[in-house]
Amino acid sequence: MILANQVEIQLTINADEYLKMYQGRANDVVARSVDGRRVRFPARILQRFVTREGVGGAFVITFDDANRFQSIQRKLL
């Protein structure tokens, strides 16, 4: 169940694109949530999910009441 302060996103970021973020050329990721909302979050929160291919999968991001990042979890299918 997705709560009001959570968004679910599907991401596919190839390794070259993530490298740009890692090198500081892009600081934020902008994605569309599965319910249609536009979400912007710091690229650094994806670091633990990076593989040689990049970052991919479904994720649930939780924000606090001031819309500050709290946590991210890979969604199990």
PDB file of N, CA and C in Angstrom:
ATOM      1  N   MET A   1       0.839  -1.188   0.000  1.00  0.00           N
ATOM      2  CA  MET A   1       0.000   0.000   0.000  1.00  0.00           C
ATOM      3  C   MET A   1       0.880   1.247   0.000  1.00  0.00           C
ATOM      4  N   ILE A   2       0.613   2.167  -0.895  1.00  0.00           N
ATOM      5  CA  ILE A   2       1.355   3.414  -1.004  1.00  0.00           C
ATOM      6  C   ILE A   2       0.631   4.479  -0.177  1.00  0.00           C
ATOM      7  N   LEU A   3       1.362   5.124   0.724  1.00  0.00           N
ATOM      8  CA  LEU A   3       0.794   6.164   1.577  1.00  0.00           C
ATOM      9  C   LEU A   3       0.881   7.524   0.894  1.00  0.00           C
ATOM     10  N   ALA A   4       0.230   8.526   1.475  1.00  0.00           N
ATOM     11  CA  ALA A   4       0.184   9.866   0.878  1.00  0.00           C
ATOM     12  C   ALA A   4       1.575  10.482   0.734  1.00  0.00           C
ATOM     13  N   ASN A   5       2.484  10.173   1.636  1.00  0.00           N
ATOM     14  CA  ASN A   5       3.822  10.754   1.558  1.00  0.00           C
ATOM     15  C   ASN A   5       4.821   9.806   0.885  1.00  0.00           C
ATOM     16  N   GLN A   6       4.309   8.926   0.053  1.00  0.00           N
ATOM     17  CA  GLN A   6       5.150   7.998  -0.696  1.00  0.00           C
ATOM     18  C   GLN A   6       4.804   8.081  -2.179  1.00  0.00           C
ATOM     19  N   VAL A   7       5.807   7.799  -3.004  1.00  0.00           N
ATOM     20  CA  VAL A   7       5.568   7.680  -4.438  1.00  0.00           C
ATOM     21  C   VAL A   7       6.229   6.409  -4.926  1.00  0.00           C
ATOM     22  N   GLU A   8       5.590   5.788  -5.881  1.00  0.00           N
ATOM     23  CA  GLU A   8       6.160   4.605  -6.526  1.00  0.00           C
ATOM     24  C   GLU A   8       6.600   5.013  -7.920  1.00  0.00           C
ATOM     25  N   ILE A   9       7.822   4.676  -8.271  1.00  0.00           N
ATOM     26  CA  ILE A   9       8.345   5.008  -9.592  1.00  0.00           C
ATOM     27  C   ILE A   9       8.965   3.778 -10.226  1.00  0.00           C
ATOM     28  N   GLN A  10       8.981   3.771 -11.544  1.00  0.00           N
ATOM     29  CA  GLN A  10       9.688   2.772 -12.339  1.00  0.00           C
ATOM     30  C   GLN A  10      10.875   3.500 -12.961  1.00  0.00           C
ATOM     31  N   LEU A  11      12.068   2.990 -12.766  1.00  0.00           N
ATOM     32  CA  LEU A  11      13.255   3.646 -13.308  1.00  0.00           C
ATOM     33  C   LEU A  11      14.043   2.725 -14.215  1.00  0.00           C
ATOM     34  N   THR A  12      14.572   3.300 -15.255  1.00  0.00           N
ATOM     35  CA  THR A  12      15.569   2.652 -16.086  1.00  0.00           C
ATOM     36  C   THR A  12      16.582   3.733 -16.444  1.00  0.00           C
ATOM     37  N   ILE A  13      17.717   3.702 -15.771  1.00  0.00           N
ATOM     38  CA  ILE A  13      18.790   4.659 -16.026  1.00  0.00           C
ATOM     39  C   ILE A  13      20.016   3.851 -16.403  1.00  0.00           C
ATOM     40  N   ASN A  14      20.499   4.032 -17.639  1.00  0.00           N
ATOM     41  CA  ASN A  14      21.650   3.239 -18.050  1.00  0.00           C
ATOM     42  C   ASN A  14      22.917   3.738 -17.346  1.00  0.00           C
ATOM     43  N   ALA A  15      23.967   2.948 -17.414  1.00  0.00           N
ATOM     44  CA  ALA A  15      25.197   3.245 -16.685  1.00  0.00           C
ATOM     45  C   ALA A  15      25.799   4.585 -17.100  1.00  0.00           C
ATOM     46  N   ASP A  16      25.766   4.923 -18.378  1.00  0.00           N
ATOM     47  CA  ASP A  16      26.325   6.196 -18.837  1.00  0.00           C
ATOM     48  C   ASP A  16      25.572   7.383 -18.252  1.00  0.00           C
ATOM     49  N   GLU A  17      24.254   7.295 -18.219  1.00  0.00           N
ATOM     50  CA  GLU A  17      23.453   8.379 -17.659  1.00  0.00           C
ATOM     51  C   GLU A  17      23.705   8.509 -16.155  1.00  0.00           C
ATOM     52  N   TYR A  18      23.790   7.376 -15.454  1.00  0.00           N
ATOM     53  CA  TYR A  18      24.037   7.464 -14.013  1.00  0.00           C
ATOM     54  C   TYR A  18      25.428   8.023 -13.742  1.00  0.00           C
ATOM     55  N   LEU A  19      26.397   7.707 -14.598  1.00  0.00           N
ATOM     56  CA  LEU A  19      27.750   8.240 -14.432  1.00  0.00           C
ATOM     57  C   LEU A  19      27.730   9.767 -14.463  1.00  0.00           C
ATOM     58  N   LYS A  20      26.913  10.362 -15.305  1.00  0.00           N
ATOM     59  CA  LYS A  20      26.781  11.820 -15.338  1.00  0.00           C
ATOM     60  C   LYS A  20      26.336  12.352 -13.981  1.00  0.00           C
ATOM     61  N   MET A  21      25.416  11.647 -13.369  1.00  0.00           N
ATOM     62  CA  MET A  21      24.936  12.053 -12.048  1.00  0.00           C
ATOM     63  C   MET A  21      26.037  11.888 -11.010  1.00  0.00           C
ATOM     64  N   TYR A  22      26.720  10.773 -11.074  1.00  0.00           N
ATOM     65  CA  TYR A  22      27.783  10.488 -10.120  1.00  0.00           C
ATOM     66  C   TYR A  22      28.892  11.530 -10.220  1.00  0.00           C
ATOM     67  N   GLN A  23      29.187  11.981 -11.431  1.00  0.00           N
ATOM     68  CA  GLN A  23      30.237  12.973 -11.649  1.00  0.00           C
ATOM     69  C   GLN A  23      29.774  14.389 -11.331  1.00  0.00           C
ATOM     70  N   GLY A  24      28.527  14.545 -10.972  1.00  0.00           N
ATOM     71  CA  GLY A  24      28.027  15.848 -10.582  1.00  0.00           C
ATOM     72  C   GLY A  24      27.480  16.692 -11.717  1.00  0.00           C
ATOM     73  N   ARG A  25      27.424  16.140 -12.911  1.00  0.00           N
ATOM     74  CA  ARG A  25      26.871  16.897 -14.038  1.00  0.00           C
ATOM     75  C   ARG A  25      25.355  16.953 -13.998  1.00  0.00           C
ATOM     76  N   ALA A  26      24.763  16.074 -13.229  1.00  0.00           N
ATOM     77  CA  ALA A  26      23.313  16.097 -13.001  1.00  0.00           C
ATOM     78  C   ALA A  26      23.089  15.686 -11.546  1.00  0.00           C
ATOM     79  N   ASN A  27      22.433  16.535 -10.785  1.00  0.00           N
ATOM     80  CA  ASN A  27      22.255  16.263  -9.358  1.00  0.00           C
ATOM     81  C   ASN A  27      20.931  15.603  -9.017  1.00  0.00           C
ATOM     82  N   ASP A  28      19.934  15.835  -9.837  1.00  0.00           N
ATOM     83  CA  ASP A  28      18.594  15.344  -9.533  1.00  0.00           C
ATOM     84  C   ASP A  28      18.082  14.405 -10.616  1.00  0.00           C
ATOM     85  N   VAL A  29      17.187  13.544 -10.197  1.00  0.00           N
ATOM     86  CA  VAL A  29      16.455  12.680 -11.118  1.00  0.00           C
ATOM     87  C   VAL A  29      15.026  13.209 -11.148  1.00  0.00           C
ATOM     88  N   VAL A  30      14.473  13.329 -12.323  1.00  0.00           N
ATOM     89  CA  VAL A  30      13.064  13.708 -12.478  1.00  0.00           C
ATOM     90  C   VAL A  30      12.371  12.504 -13.102  1.00  0.00           C
ATOM     91  N   ALA A  31      11.331  12.055 -12.436  1.00  0.00           N
ATOM     92  CA  ALA A  31      10.616  10.867 -12.901  1.00  0.00           C
ATOM     93  C   ALA A  31       9.120  11.095 -12.770  1.00  0.00           C
ATOM     94  N   ARG A  32       8.361  10.248 -13.419  1.00  0.00           N
ATOM     95  CA  ARG A  32       6.905  10.272 -13.318  1.00  0.00           C
ATOM     96  C   ARG A  32       6.513   9.077 -12.451  1.00  0.00           C
ATOM     97  N   SER A  33       5.742   9.336 -11.400  1.00  0.00           N
ATOM     98  CA  SER A  33       5.301   8.244 -10.535  1.00  0.00           C
ATOM     99  C   SER A  33       4.256   7.411 -11.277  1.00  0.00           C
ATOM    100  N   VAL A  34       3.982   6.227 -10.764  1.00  0.00           N
ATOM    101  CA  VAL A  34       3.008   5.354 -11.425  1.00  0.00           C
ATOM    102  C   VAL A  34       1.606   5.954 -11.399  1.00  0.00           C
ATOM    103  N   ASP A  35       1.347   6.887 -10.472  1.00  0.00           N
ATOM    104  CA  ASP A  35       0.037   7.555 -10.445  1.00  0.00           C
ATOM    105  C   ASP A  35       0.040   8.890 -11.189  1.00  0.00           C
ATOM    106  N   GLY A  36       1.143   9.179 -11.911  1.00  0.00           N
ATOM    107  CA  GLY A  36       1.180  10.339 -12.793  1.00  0.00           C
ATOM    108  C   GLY A  36       1.818  11.593 -12.240  1.00  0.00           C
ATOM    109  N   ARG A  37       2.230  11.590 -10.973  1.00  0.00           N
ATOM    110  CA  ARG A  37       2.866  12.781 -10.410  1.00  0.00           C
ATOM    111  C   ARG A  37       4.304  12.916 -10.904  1.00  0.00           C
ATOM    112  N   ARG A  38       4.760  14.146 -11.064  1.00  0.00           N
ATOM    113  CA  ARG A  38       6.151  14.433 -11.429  1.00  0.00           C
ATOM    114  C   ARG A  38       6.937  14.523 -10.120  1.00  0.00           C
ATOM    115  N   VAL A  39       8.030  13.767 -10.041  1.00  0.00           N
ATOM    116  CA  VAL A  39       8.814  13.685  -8.814  1.00  0.00           C
ATOM    117  C   VAL A  39      10.266  14.042  -9.121  1.00  0.00           C
ATOM    118  N   ARG A  40      10.849  14.893  -8.286  1.00  0.00           N
ATOM    119  CA  ARG A  40      12.275  15.231  -8.396  1.00  0.00           C
ATOM    120  C   ARG A  40      12.929  14.821  -7.083  1.00  0.00           C
ATOM    121  N   PHE A  41      14.067  14.109  -7.200  1.00  0.00           N
ATOM    122  CA  PHE A  41      14.774  13.668  -5.999  1.00  0.00           C
ATOM    123  C   PHE A  41      16.268  13.611  -6.289  1.00  0.00           C
ATOM    124  N   PRO A  42      17.098  13.661  -5.238  1.00  0.00           N
ATOM    125  CA  PRO A  42      18.552  13.644  -5.429  1.00  0.00           C
ATOM    126  C   PRO A  42      19.029  12.305  -5.995  1.00  0.00           C
ATOM    127  N   ALA A  43      19.876  12.365  -6.998  1.00  0.00           N
ATOM    128  CA  ALA A  43      20.401  11.149  -7.629  1.00  0.00           C
ATOM    129  C   ALA A  43      21.172  10.293  -6.635  1.00  0.00           C
ATOM    130  N   ARG A  44      21.773  10.908  -5.640  1.00  0.00           N
ATOM    131  CA  ARG A  44      22.607  10.169  -4.685  1.00  0.00           C
ATOM    132  C   ARG A  44      21.830   9.091  -3.924  1.00  0.00           C
ATOM    133  N   ILE A  45      20.499   9.227  -3.823  1.00  0.00           N
ATOM    134  CA  ILE A  45      19.746   8.219  -3.073  1.00  0.00           C
ATOM    135  C   ILE A  45      19.695   6.887  -3.803  1.00  0.00           C
ATOM    136  N   LEU A  46      20.095   6.864  -5.068  1.00  0.00           N
ATOM    137  CA  LEU A  46      20.072   5.625  -5.852  1.00  0.00           C
ATOM    138  C   LEU A  46      21.381   4.846  -5.781  1.00  0.00           C
ATOM    139  N   GLN A  47      22.405   5.399  -5.154  1.00  0.00           N
ATOM    140  CA  GLN A  47      23.737   4.789  -5.184  1.00  0.00           C
ATOM    141  C   GLN A  47      23.753   3.317  -4.805  1.00  0.00           C
ATOM    142  N   ARG A  48      23.021   2.942  -3.809  1.00  0.00           N
ATOM    143  CA  ARG A  48      23.079   1.539  -3.363  1.00  0.00           C
ATOM    144  C   ARG A  48      22.395   0.572  -4.323  1.00  0.00           C
ATOM    145  N   PHE A  49      21.700   1.090  -5.330  1.00  0.00           N
ATOM    146  CA  PHE A  49      21.008   0.248  -6.297  1.00  0.00           C
ATOM    147  C   PHE A  49      21.715   0.178  -7.650  1.00  0.00           C
ATOM    148  N   VAL A  50      22.863   0.822  -7.777  1.00  0.00           N
ATOM    149  CA  VAL A  50      23.570   0.884  -9.058  1.00  0.00           C
ATOM    150  C   VAL A  50      24.277  -0.441  -9.338  1.00  0.00           C
ATOM    151  N   THR A  51      24.114  -0.927 -10.564  1.00  0.00           N
ATOM    152  CA  THR A  51      24.836  -2.099 -11.045  1.00  0.00           C
ATOM    153  C   THR A  51      25.663  -1.673 -12.250  1.00  0.00           C
ATOM    154  N   ARG A  52      26.367  -2.595 -12.853  1.00  0.00           N
ATOM    155  CA  ARG A  52      27.136  -2.266 -14.060  1.00  0.00           C
ATOM    156  C   ARG A  52      26.242  -1.771 -15.191  1.00  0.00           C
ATOM    157  N   GLU A  53      24.988  -2.186 -15.185  1.00  0.00           N
ATOM    158  CA  GLU A  53      24.049  -1.781 -16.228  1.00  0.00           C
ATOM    159  C   GLU A  53      23.391  -0.437 -15.928  1.00  0.00           C
ATOM    160  N   GLY A  54      23.493   0.044 -14.704  1.00  0.00           N
ATOM    161  CA  GLY A  54      22.844   1.285 -14.289  1.00  0.00           C
ATOM    162  C   GLY A  54      21.893   1.017 -13.139  1.00  0.00           C
ATOM    163  N   VAL A  55      20.735   1.669 -13.174  1.00  0.00           N
ATOM    164  CA  VAL A  55      19.721   1.500 -12.134  1.00  0.00           C
ATOM    165  C   VAL A  55      18.405   1.170 -12.820  1.00  0.00           C
ATOM    166  N   GLY A  56      17.738   0.150 -12.333  1.00  0.00           N
ATOM    167  CA  GLY A  56      16.449  -0.195 -12.917  1.00  0.00           C
ATOM    168  C   GLY A  56      15.559  -0.883 -11.916  1.00  0.00           C
ATOM    169  N   GLY A  57      14.264  -0.728 -12.096  1.00  0.00           N
ATOM    170  CA  GLY A  57      13.309  -1.415 -11.249  1.00  0.00           C
ATOM    171  C   GLY A  57      12.245  -0.486 -10.720  1.00  0.00           C
ATOM    172  N   ALA A  58      11.442  -1.024  -9.848  1.00  0.00           N
ATOM    173  CA  ALA A  58      10.374  -0.269  -9.190  1.00  0.00           C
ATOM    174  C   ALA A  58      10.851   0.114  -7.798  1.00  0.00           C
ATOM    175  N   PHE A  59      10.592   1.357  -7.418  1.00  0.00           N
ATOM    176  CA  PHE A  59      11.043   1.875  -6.130  1.00  0.00           C
ATOM    177  C   PHE A  59       9.913   2.631  -5.459  1.00  0.00           C
ATOM    178  N   VAL A  60       9.922   2.611  -4.126  1.00  0.00           N
ATOM    179  CA  VAL A  60       9.002   3.418  -3.332  1.00  0.00           C
ATOM    180  C   VAL A  60       9.848   4.408  -2.551  1.00  0.00           C
ATOM    181  N   ILE A  61       9.574   5.703  -2.770  1.00  0.00           N
ATOM    182  CA  ILE A  61      10.302   6.767  -2.082  1.00  0.00           C
ATOM    183  C   ILE A  61       9.360   7.384  -1.056  1.00  0.00           C
ATOM    184  N   THR A  62       9.863   7.557   0.174  1.00  0.00           N
ATOM    185  CA  THR A  62       9.085   8.155   1.252  1.00  0.00           C
ATOM    186  C   THR A  62       9.648   9.533   1.567  1.00  0.00           C
ATOM    187  N   PHE A  63       8.746  10.505   1.715  1.00  0.00           N
ATOM    188  CA  PHE A  63       9.095  11.874   2.052  1.00  0.00           C
ATOM    189  C   PHE A  63       8.450  12.243   3.384  1.00  0.00           C
ATOM    190  N   ASP A  64       9.022  13.241   4.080  1.00  0.00           N
ATOM    191  CA  ASP A  64       8.395  13.715   5.311  1.00  0.00           C
ATOM    192  C   ASP A  64       7.315  14.743   4.965  1.00  0.00           C
ATOM    193  N   ASP A  65       6.723  15.348   5.982  1.00  0.00           N
ATOM    194  CA  ASP A  65       5.637  16.306   5.748  1.00  0.00           C
ATOM    195  C   ASP A  65       6.090  17.562   5.019  1.00  0.00           C
ATOM    196  N   ALA A  66       7.403  17.851   5.048  1.00  0.00           N
ATOM    197  CA  ALA A  66       7.952  19.009   4.334  1.00  0.00           C
ATOM    198  C   ALA A  66       8.487  18.603   2.958  1.00  0.00           C
ATOM    199  N   ASN A  67       8.143  17.391   2.517  1.00  0.00           N
ATOM    200  CA  ASN A  67       8.565  16.843   1.220  1.00  0.00           C
ATOM    201  C   ASN A  67      10.074  16.644   1.113  1.00  0.00           C
ATOM    202  N   ARG A  68      10.726  16.400   2.230  1.00  0.00           N
ATOM    203  CA  ARG A  68      12.151  16.057   2.232  1.00  0.00           C
ATOM    204  C   ARG A  68      12.294  14.542   2.218  1.00  0.00           C
ATOM    205  N   PHE A  69      13.262  14.071   1.486  1.00  0.00           N
ATOM    206  CA  PHE A  69      13.524  12.640   1.347  1.00  0.00           C
ATOM    207  C   PHE A  69      13.719  11.987   2.715  1.00  0.00           C
ATOM    208  N   GLN A  70      13.094  10.832   2.894  1.00  0.00           N
ATOM    209  CA  GLN A  70      13.281  10.034   4.101  1.00  0.00           C
ATOM    210  C   GLN A  70      13.903   8.678   3.808  1.00  0.00           C
ATOM    211  N   SER A  71      13.369   7.962   2.803  1.00  0.00           N
ATOM    212  CA  SER A  71      13.905   6.634   2.506  1.00  0.00           C
ATOM    213  C   SER A  71      13.505   6.205   1.098  1.00  0.00           C
ATOM    214  N   ILE A  72      14.232   5.217   0.605  1.00  0.00           N
ATOM    215  CA  ILE A  72      13.902   4.594  -0.673  1.00  0.00           C
ATOM    216  C   ILE A  72      14.053   3.098  -0.512  1.00  0.00           C
ATOM    217  N   GLN A  73      13.126   2.366  -1.102  1.00  0.00           N
ATOM    218  CA  GLN A  73      13.179   0.909  -1.057  1.00  0.00           C
ATOM    219  C   GLN A  73      12.836   0.382  -2.447  1.00  0.00           C
ATOM    220  N   ARG A  74      13.564  -0.685  -2.831  1.00  0.00           N
ATOM    221  CA  ARG A  74      13.201  -1.367  -4.070  1.00  0.00           C
ATOM    222  C   ARG A  74      11.925  -2.124  -3.808  1.00  0.00           C
ATOM    223  N   LYS A  75      10.977  -2.017  -4.703  1.00  0.00           N
ATOM    224  CA  LYS A  75       9.716  -2.720  -4.562  1.00  0.00           C
ATOM    225  C   LYS A  75       9.865  -4.127  -5.105  1.00  0.00           C
ATOM    226  N   LEU A  76       9.492  -5.074  -4.297  1.00  0.00           N
ATOM    227  CA  LEU A  76       9.548  -6.473  -4.728  1.00  0.00           C
ATOM    228  C   LEU A  76       8.302  -6.778  -5.533  1.00  0.00           C
ATOM    229  N   LEU A  77       8.506  -7.473  -6.625  1.00  0.00           N
ATOM    230  CA  LEU A  77       7.365  -7.786  -7.498  1.00  0.00           C
ATOM    231  C   LEU A  77       6.655  -9.030  -7.071  1.00  0.00           C
TER     232      LEU A  77
END
